[in-house]
Short mmCIF file of C-alpha atoms and ligand atoms in Angstrom, two decimals:
data_model
loop_
_atom_site.label_atom_id
_atom_site.label_comp_id
_atom_site.label_asym_id
_atom_site.label_seq_id
_atom_site.Cartn_x
_atom_site.Cartn_y
_atom_site.Cartn_z
CA MET Y 254 0.09 -0.01 0.01
CA ALA Y 255 1.20 3.27 -1.11
CA LYS Y 256 2.93 5.64 2.20
CA THR Y 257 0.65 8.65 3.82
CA ARG Y 258 2.19 11.55 1.96
CA VAL Y 259 2.48 14.54 4.74
CA LEU Y 260 2.89 17.75 3.78
CA THR Y 261 3.70 21.17 5.59
CA GLY Y 262 5.39 24.50 3.86
CA ILE Y 263 7.75 26.90 5.82
CA THR Y 264 6.84 30.52 4.84
CA THR Y 265 10.46 31.92 4.76
CA THR Y 266 9.49 35.68 6.58
CA GLY Y 267 11.96 36.11 9.63
CA THR Y 268 14.14 34.48 11.58
CA PRO Y 269 13.70 30.67 14.01
CA HIS Y 270 12.43 32.09 17.04
CA LEU Y 271 12.02 29.55 20.05
CA GLY Y 272 8.15 29.06 19.70
CA ASN Y 273 8.97 28.40 16.36
CA TYR Y 274 11.53 25.40 17.78
CA VAL Y 275 8.62 23.60 20.31
CA GLY Y 276 5.57 24.38 18.37
CA ALA Y 277 6.66 23.68 14.57
CA ILE Y 278 10.36 22.07 13.82
CA ARG Y 279 10.75 19.90 16.44
CA PRO Y 280 7.63 18.16 15.24
CA SER Y 281 8.60 18.16 11.83
CA ILE Y 282 11.69 16.92 12.72
CA GLU Y 283 11.02 13.81 14.85
CA ALA Y 284 8.29 13.12 11.52
CA SER Y 285 11.16 13.24 8.86
CA ARG Y 286 12.08 10.09 10.90
CA ASP Y 287 8.86 8.00 10.63
CA THR Y 288 9.93 5.86 8.07
CA SER Y 289 5.99 4.52 7.61
CA VAL Y 290 4.85 8.28 6.04
CA GLU Y 291 6.38 10.17 3.31
CA THR Y 292 7.02 13.49 4.61
CA PHE Y 293 7.85 16.53 2.83
CA PHE Y 294 8.50 19.70 3.79
CA PHE Y 295 9.52 22.56 1.79
CA LEU Y 296 10.39 26.70 2.12
CA ALA Y 297 7.27 28.62 1.09
CA ASP Y 298 9.65 31.53 -0.51
CA TYR Y 299 6.70 32.50 -2.91
CA HIS Y 300 4.18 32.80 0.14
CA ALA Y 301 6.75 34.89 2.31
CA LEU Y 302 6.40 38.00 -1.04
CA ILE Y 303 3.03 37.91 0.00
CA LYS Y 304 4.17 40.12 2.66
CA CYS Y 305 7.79 40.64 3.00
CA GLN Y 306 9.03 42.97 0.01
CA ASP Y 307 11.87 43.31 0.95
CA PRO Y 308 14.77 41.10 -1.56
CA GLN Y 309 17.58 41.01 1.30
CA LEU Y 310 14.89 39.51 4.10
CA VAL Y 311 13.37 37.24 2.15
CA ARG Y 312 16.63 35.64 0.50
CA GLN Y 313 18.69 35.92 4.22
CA SER Y 314 15.58 33.68 5.66
CA SER Y 315 15.52 31.14 3.42
CA LYS Y 316 19.07 30.82 4.40
CA GLU Y 317 18.94 30.64 7.44
CA ILE Y 318 15.13 28.82 7.54
CA ALA Y 319 16.29 26.53 5.69
CA ALA Y 320 20.69 25.80 8.04
CA THR Y 321 17.73 25.79 11.01
CA TRP Y 322 16.50 22.83 9.59
CA LEU Y 323 19.33 20.66 8.79
CA ALA Y 324 21.35 21.66 11.57
CA LEU Y 325 18.34 20.38 13.79
CA GLY Y 326 19.21 16.83 12.38
CA LEU Y 327 15.83 17.24 9.78
CA ASP Y 328 16.48 13.60 8.17
CA THR Y 329 16.24 14.60 4.20
CA ASP Y 330 17.40 10.80 3.02
CA ASN Y 331 13.56 10.21 4.26
CA ALA Y 332 11.63 12.96 4.36
CA LEU Y 333 12.21 15.62 1.02
CA PHE Y 334 13.26 18.75 2.09
CA TYR Y 335 12.68 21.64 -1.55
CA ARG Y 336 12.59 25.38 -2.20
CA GLN Y 337 8.64 26.16 -3.76
CA SER Y 338 10.27 28.16 -6.50
CA ASP Y 339 12.11 25.63 -7.09
CA ILE Y 340 9.54 23.19 -8.38
CA PRO Y 341 7.99 25.82 -11.56
CA GLU Y 342 5.39 23.37 -11.28
CA ILE Y 343 3.47 24.42 -8.26
CA THR Y 344 2.79 27.95 -9.49
CA GLU Y 345 2.17 26.64 -12.94
CA LEU Y 346 -0.83 24.49 -11.10
CA THR Y 347 -1.84 27.70 -9.01
CA TRP Y 348 -3.10 28.88 -12.39
CA VAL Y 349 -5.04 25.74 -13.36
CA LEU Y 350 -7.06 25.81 -9.87
CA CYS Y 351 -7.50 29.70 -10.02
CA CYS Y 352 -10.03 28.47 -12.77
CA SER Y 353 -11.27 26.82 -10.71
CA ALA Y 354 -11.62 28.30 -7.30
CA ALA Y 355 -14.39 30.43 -6.73
CA LYS Y 356 -13.55 33.98 -6.13
CA GLY Y 357 -16.28 33.69 -3.46
CA LEU Y 358 -14.35 31.61 -1.85
CA MET Y 359 -12.14 33.46 -1.47
CA ASN Y 360 -13.41 35.93 -0.61
CA ARG Y 361 -14.78 34.59 2.96
CA ALA Y 362 -10.40 33.61 4.13
CA HIS Y 363 -9.53 35.82 7.05
CA ALA Y 364 -6.12 36.89 6.52
CA TYR Y 365 -8.06 38.80 3.64
CA LYS Y 366 -11.29 39.56 5.71
CA ALA Y 367 -8.97 41.66 7.75
CA ALA Y 368 -7.37 43.32 5.83
CA VAL Y 369 -10.56 44.53 4.16
CA GLN Y 370 -12.16 45.94 8.36
CA ALA Y 371 -9.01 47.27 8.66
CA ASN Y 372 -9.59 49.11 5.52
CA THR Y 373 -13.14 49.74 6.72
CA GLU Y 374 -12.17 50.81 9.83
CA ALA Y 375 -9.51 53.43 9.13
CA GLY Y 376 -11.79 54.37 6.37
CA ASP Y 377 -10.31 53.58 3.66
CA ASP Y 378 -10.60 51.75 0.01
CA PRO Y 379 -11.97 48.28 1.30
CA ASP Y 380 -9.12 46.37 -0.75
CA HIS Y 381 -6.36 49.38 0.72
CA GLY Y 382 -2.60 47.84 0.46
CA ILE Y 383 -4.17 44.31 -0.07
CA THR Y 384 -2.42 42.55 -4.16
CA MET Y 385 -3.84 39.46 -6.19
CA GLY Y 386 -0.61 37.92 -3.81
CA LEU Y 387 -3.21 38.05 -0.70
CA PHE Y 388 -5.87 37.48 -2.24
CA SER Y 389 -5.32 34.09 -3.85
CA TYR Y 390 -2.42 32.88 -1.48
CA PRO Y 391 -4.96 29.71 -0.77
CA VAL Y 392 -5.01 28.83 -4.37
CA LEU Y 393 -1.07 29.14 -4.46
CA MET Y 394 -0.90 26.74 -0.86
CA ALA Y 395 -3.53 24.70 -2.82
CA ALA Y 396 -1.31 24.15 -5.39
CA ASP Y 397 1.57 23.67 -3.02
CA ILE Y 398 -0.65 20.22 -1.24
CA LEU Y 399 -2.54 19.56 -4.38
CA MET Y 400 0.63 19.45 -6.85
CA PHE Y 401 2.39 16.21 -4.22
CA ASN Y 402 -1.80 14.99 -3.85
CA ALA Y 403 -0.60 14.79 0.07
CA ALA Y 404 -3.13 13.41 2.13
CA LYS Y 405 -2.29 15.13 6.25
CA ILE Y 406 -1.36 18.76 6.24
CA PRO Y 407 0.22 19.83 10.14
CA VAL Y 408 -0.74 22.43 9.95
CA GLY Y 409 -1.46 25.67 13.12
CA ARG Y 410 -4.18 26.78 13.64
CA ASP Y 411 -4.71 29.71 11.87
CA GLN Y 412 -4.37 26.98 8.20
CA ILE Y 413 -7.45 25.20 8.97
CA GLN Y 414 -9.36 27.45 6.39
CA HIS Y 415 -6.33 27.44 3.68
CA VAL Y 416 -6.23 23.29 4.48
CA GLU Y 417 -9.82 22.96 3.93
CA MET Y 418 -10.25 25.95 0.88
CA ALA Y 419 -7.56 23.35 -1.17
CA ARG Y 420 -10.21 20.04 -0.42
CA ASP Y 421 -12.86 22.61 -1.94
CA ILE Y 422 -10.86 23.32 -6.00
CA ALA Y 423 -9.01 19.85 -5.25
CA ALA Y 424 -12.82 18.39 -5.41
CA ARG Y 425 -14.09 20.34 -7.63
CA PHE Y 426 -11.17 20.26 -10.34
CA ASN Y 427 -12.11 16.63 -10.01
CA HIS Y 428 -15.46 16.34 -10.52
CA ASN Y 429 -15.77 19.22 -13.57
CA PHE Y 430 -12.13 17.43 -15.43
CA ALA Y 431 -11.34 13.93 -14.01
CA GLU Y 432 -9.99 12.64 -10.19
CA VAL Y 433 -6.71 13.43 -10.17
CA PHE Y 434 -6.02 15.13 -6.47
CA THR Y 435 -6.27 13.75 -3.57
CA LEU Y 436 -8.35 15.36 -0.37
CA PRO Y 437 -6.35 17.03 1.31
CA GLU Y 438 -6.82 17.12 5.80
CA ALA Y 439 -5.65 19.77 8.39
CA VAL Y 440 -4.62 17.65 10.91
CA VAL Y 441 -3.53 20.07 14.47
CA GLU Y 442 -1.39 18.19 17.16
CA ASP Y 443 -3.37 18.97 20.09
CA LYS Y 444 -0.11 17.87 22.16
CA VAL Y 445 2.62 20.62 20.95
CA ALA Y 446 3.44 23.08 23.17
CA VAL Y 447 3.03 27.10 22.44
CA LEU Y 448 5.74 28.54 23.40
CA GLN Y 449 5.08 31.69 25.69
CA GLY Y 450 7.16 34.68 24.26
CA LEU Y 451 9.37 37.44 26.73
CA ASP Y 452 5.59 38.57 28.59
CA GLY Y 453 3.55 35.73 28.30
CA ARG Y 454 0.92 36.12 25.36
CA LYS Y 455 1.85 33.50 22.91
CA MET Y 456 5.43 33.85 21.25
CA SER Y 457 5.13 35.55 18.58
CA LYS Y 458 6.83 37.61 16.26
CA SER Y 459 4.37 39.89 15.62
CA TYR Y 460 4.09 40.40 19.55
CA ASN Y 461 8.32 41.51 19.52
CA ASN Y 462 7.93 38.81 22.15
CA THR Y 463 10.36 35.96 21.44
CA ILE Y 464 13.85 34.82 21.76
CA ALA Y 465 15.55 34.12 18.68
CA LEU Y 466 16.44 30.05 18.25
CA PHE Y 467 19.93 30.13 17.86
CA ALA Y 468 21.12 33.58 20.30
CA GLU Y 469 24.67 33.41 21.46
CA PRO Y 470 24.54 32.20 25.41
CA ARG Y 471 24.88 35.84 26.18
CA GLN Y 472 22.06 36.55 23.97
CA LEU Y 473 20.00 34.22 25.38
CA ARG Y 474 21.34 34.65 29.05
CA LYS Y 475 19.92 38.14 28.77
CA SER Y 476 16.62 37.37 26.93
CA ILE Y 477 15.47 35.27 29.62
CA ASN Y 478 16.66 37.06 32.15
CA LYS Y 479 13.34 39.32 30.29
CA ILE Y 480 10.73 37.44 30.55
CA LYS Y 481 7.98 38.78 32.51
CA THR Y 482 7.79 37.60 36.24
CA ASN Y 483 5.33 38.38 39.88
CA LEU Y 484 6.75 40.55 42.42
CA LEU Y 485 7.31 37.91 45.00
CA GLU Y 486 10.50 37.59 47.31
CA PRO Y 487 13.53 35.15 46.87
CA GLY Y 488 11.86 32.02 49.75
CA GLU Y 489 7.63 32.61 49.10
CA PRO Y 490 6.28 29.95 46.78
CA LYS Y 491 5.78 31.04 43.33
CA ASP Y 492 3.09 29.45 41.12
CA PRO Y 493 4.52 27.68 38.18
CA ASP Y 494 1.08 26.96 36.28
CA ASP Y 495 1.27 31.54 36.11
CA SER Y 496 4.48 31.28 35.29
CA THR Y 497 6.85 32.14 31.65
CA VAL Y 498 9.68 30.82 32.88
CA PHE Y 499 8.20 27.21 34.00
CA GLN Y 500 6.51 26.99 30.87
CA VAL Y 501 9.18 27.37 28.75
CA TRP Y 502 11.40 25.06 31.52
CA ALA Y 503 8.76 22.51 30.43
CA ALA Y 504 8.90 22.78 27.03
CA PHE Y 505 11.97 21.45 26.91
CA ALA Y 506 13.18 19.22 29.72
CA THR Y 507 12.89 15.85 31.12
CA ALA Y 508 9.16 15.17 32.99
CA GLN Y 509 11.57 14.91 35.62
CA GLU Y 510 13.12 17.79 35.73
CA THR Y 511 9.88 19.57 35.45
CA GLU Y 512 8.84 17.91 38.73
CA ARG Y 513 12.12 18.67 40.08
CA MET Y 514 11.10 22.81 39.21
CA ARG Y 515 8.15 22.17 40.07
CA ALA Y 516 8.86 21.16 44.09
CA GLU Y 517 12.02 24.53 43.28
CA PHE Y 518 8.39 26.97 42.31
CA ALA Y 519 6.63 25.59 45.94
CA ASN Y 520 9.74 25.50 47.73
CA GLY Y 521 10.53 29.80 46.42
CA ILE Y 522 12.99 29.24 44.16
CA ALA Y 523 14.43 32.70 43.77
CA TRP Y 524 13.43 34.29 40.13
CA GLY Y 525 16.78 35.21 39.59
CA GLU Y 526 18.08 31.40 39.88
CA ALA Y 527 14.99 29.95 38.48
CA LYS Y 528 16.02 32.22 34.87
CA LYS Y 529 19.67 31.07 35.93
CA GLN Y 530 18.56 26.98 35.61
CA LEU Y 531 16.57 27.60 32.24
CA PHE Y 532 19.31 29.26 30.68
CA GLU Y 533 21.18 25.98 31.58
CA LEU Y 534 19.25 23.81 29.92
CA ILE Y 535 17.92 25.87 26.89
CA ASP Y 536 21.88 26.16 25.81
CA ALA Y 537 23.15 22.58 27.05
CA HIS Y 538 19.85 21.46 23.83
CA LEU Y 539 20.56 23.83 22.00
CA SER Y 540 24.96 24.05 21.59
CA ALA Y 541 25.29 22.01 19.45
CA ALA Y 542 22.76 22.64 16.32
CA ARG Y 543 23.70 26.47 17.41
CA GLU Y 544 27.57 25.15 16.07
CA GLU Y 545 26.27 22.82 12.94
CA TYR Y 546 23.97 26.65 12.04
CA HIS Y 547 27.07 28.41 11.89
CA ARG Y 548 28.88 26.77 10.23
CA LEU Y 549 26.03 25.49 7.37
CA MET Y 550 25.57 29.77 7.56
CA ASP Y 551 29.46 30.44 6.94
CA ASP Y 552 28.88 27.96 4.20
CA PRO Y 553 25.69 27.40 2.76
CA SER Y 554 26.95 25.92 0.00
CA HIS Y 555 25.38 22.50 1.59
CA VAL Y 556 22.65 23.49 1.83
CA GLU Y 557 22.17 24.74 -1.50
CA ALA Y 558 23.24 21.25 -2.88
CA VAL Y 559 20.81 19.55 0.09
CA LEU Y 560 17.45 21.52 -1.52
CA ARG Y 561 18.39 21.63 -4.94
CA ARG Y 562 18.31 17.38 -4.54
CA GLY Y 563 14.77 18.17 -2.66
CA ALA Y 564 13.33 19.70 -5.90
CA GLU Y 565 15.39 17.07 -8.35
CA ARG Y 566 12.95 14.26 -5.82
CA ALA Y 567 9.85 16.75 -6.21
CA ARG Y 568 9.47 16.94 -9.10
CA GLU Y 569 9.93 13.68 -9.88
CA HIS Y 570 6.09 13.67 -8.41
CA SER Y 571 5.69 16.96 -10.26
CA THR Y 572 6.43 17.19 -13.75
CA ALA Y 573 4.16 13.77 -14.27
CA LEU Y 574 1.57 15.15 -11.52
CA LEU Y 575 1.19 18.88 -14.12
CA ALA Y 576 0.74 16.34 -17.42
CA ARG Y 577 -2.00 15.22 -15.46
CA VAL Y 578 -3.19 18.28 -14.52
CA ARG Y 579 -2.49 19.80 -18.47
CA GLU Y 580 -4.91 16.24 -20.27
CA ALA Y 581 -7.47 16.60 -17.83
CA VAL Y 582 -7.62 20.35 -18.57
CA GLY Y 583 -6.93 19.90 -22.52
CA ILE Y 584 -3.91 21.70 -22.56
CA GLY Y 585 -1.13 19.80 -24.57
CA PRO Y 586 0.23 19.14 -28.18
CA ILE Y 587 -2.36 19.73 -30.85
CA ARG Y 588 -2.74 15.96 -31.85
N1 LIG S 1598 0.63 29.31 4.84
C1 LIG S 1598 1.40 28.40 5.69
C2 LIG S 1598 1.35 29.23 6.91
O1 LIG S 1598 1.91 30.52 6.83
C3 LIG S 1598 3.28 28.06 5.22
C4 LIG S 1598 2.31 26.95 4.18
C5 LIG S 1598 2.36 27.17 2.34
C6 LIG S 1598 1.43 25.87 4.03
N2 LIG S 1598 2.36 26.72 1.87
C7 LIG S 1598 1.79 25.13 2.29
C8 LIG S 1598 1.96 25.01 4.68
C9 LIG S 1598 0.93 24.44 1.73
C10 LIG S 1598 1.12 23.69 4.65
C11 LIG S 1598 0.81 23.14 3.30
O2 LIG S 1598 1.89 29.00 8.17
#
C-alpha cells in the first residue's frame, strides 16, 4: 500500500525563534524520521513575497530557515526538503487552480477579510493595499498541497481554513475534469506546546516578544532575564502554572526535570535562580545545533546542495502530476 503523504510549508519571513522550534520545527524533525509515512517539507518562498517586499530579508530568511532545519537534524534522506520556487510546476498549477477556485471562496479567507476590515475601520477603500498575492494566497497554498497528493497537512489553527479551501478546490476540479487530486486534511496537534513569549502572550514575531532560537549564549541569557515575572521574593512559594519561566522550562525539560522545578517553585526558588537554570537548560539543549547552524551559515553550499537534491526528487512527482492536470483540462500539443 502507498504510504500516507504528510506535507507542510514554512513561509520564509523572519528568523526562527524558540516558539517556532517548539511548535513546528521540533515535531517536524521528529516526523522526518518516521519511515511509515512520506513527508514533504518545503520553504514557501513565494508565499513570503505576500508579506515581505524586501528582497534581502526574503533571501536571508530562506537561508536561515533552511540552515536551522538541517542543523537540528532534519532527515533529508527520508523526508523531501525543497524550496517552493525550485518547483515551477507549483506556480503553473496555481493558475489552473485559479480557474477552478471560486472567487466567493477566496472572499471568505480570514487573512483577506481581516485586511478589508482594517481598511474599513480606518475609513479607507476596502481593498486599499491588498495585492492579488494576498487575495490568491489560498490558491498557491492549494497548489503546494495538491501537487504532491498530500493527505495530511500538519498546520497551526490559523491555517485550517486554507487546507479546507484546498480540499474544496480539489473536489471541484475532480468533479469537473478527472479524479486527479487527493483531498487533503488539516492535522492540528493538540499536544504540541504553544510557547509563551517574554510578555506571557504567545511567542510571536508580531508581538515582538520572541527569543531567537540560535541566539549567542550571552544574548540568550539576556533574553531569558527579560521574561516577565511577578514580584514575589526569594523564599515565597510561586505558582508554576502561572509562570512563563516554568512554561518554557517544561517545553525543554524531561518529565522528571519538570517535576523537580515544580517542587522548587513550591519551595520559593528566586526568579533569578529559576532563570539561570532555564538558561542552562536551553543552552545545553541547543548548543551543538547552534554550532552546526553557524557552520552551515558560513558555508551555505551544503544547504544549497540539499535543497537542489530535494527539488529533483520533488519534481519527479510534480512533472508527472502536472502532465495529468494539463491533459485533464485540454492543454498540450495538437494531435
Ligand atoms: N501558509 C502557511 C503558513 O503561513 C505556510 C504554507 C505554505 C503551507 N504552503 C503550505 C503550510 C502548504 C501547509 C501546506 O504557515
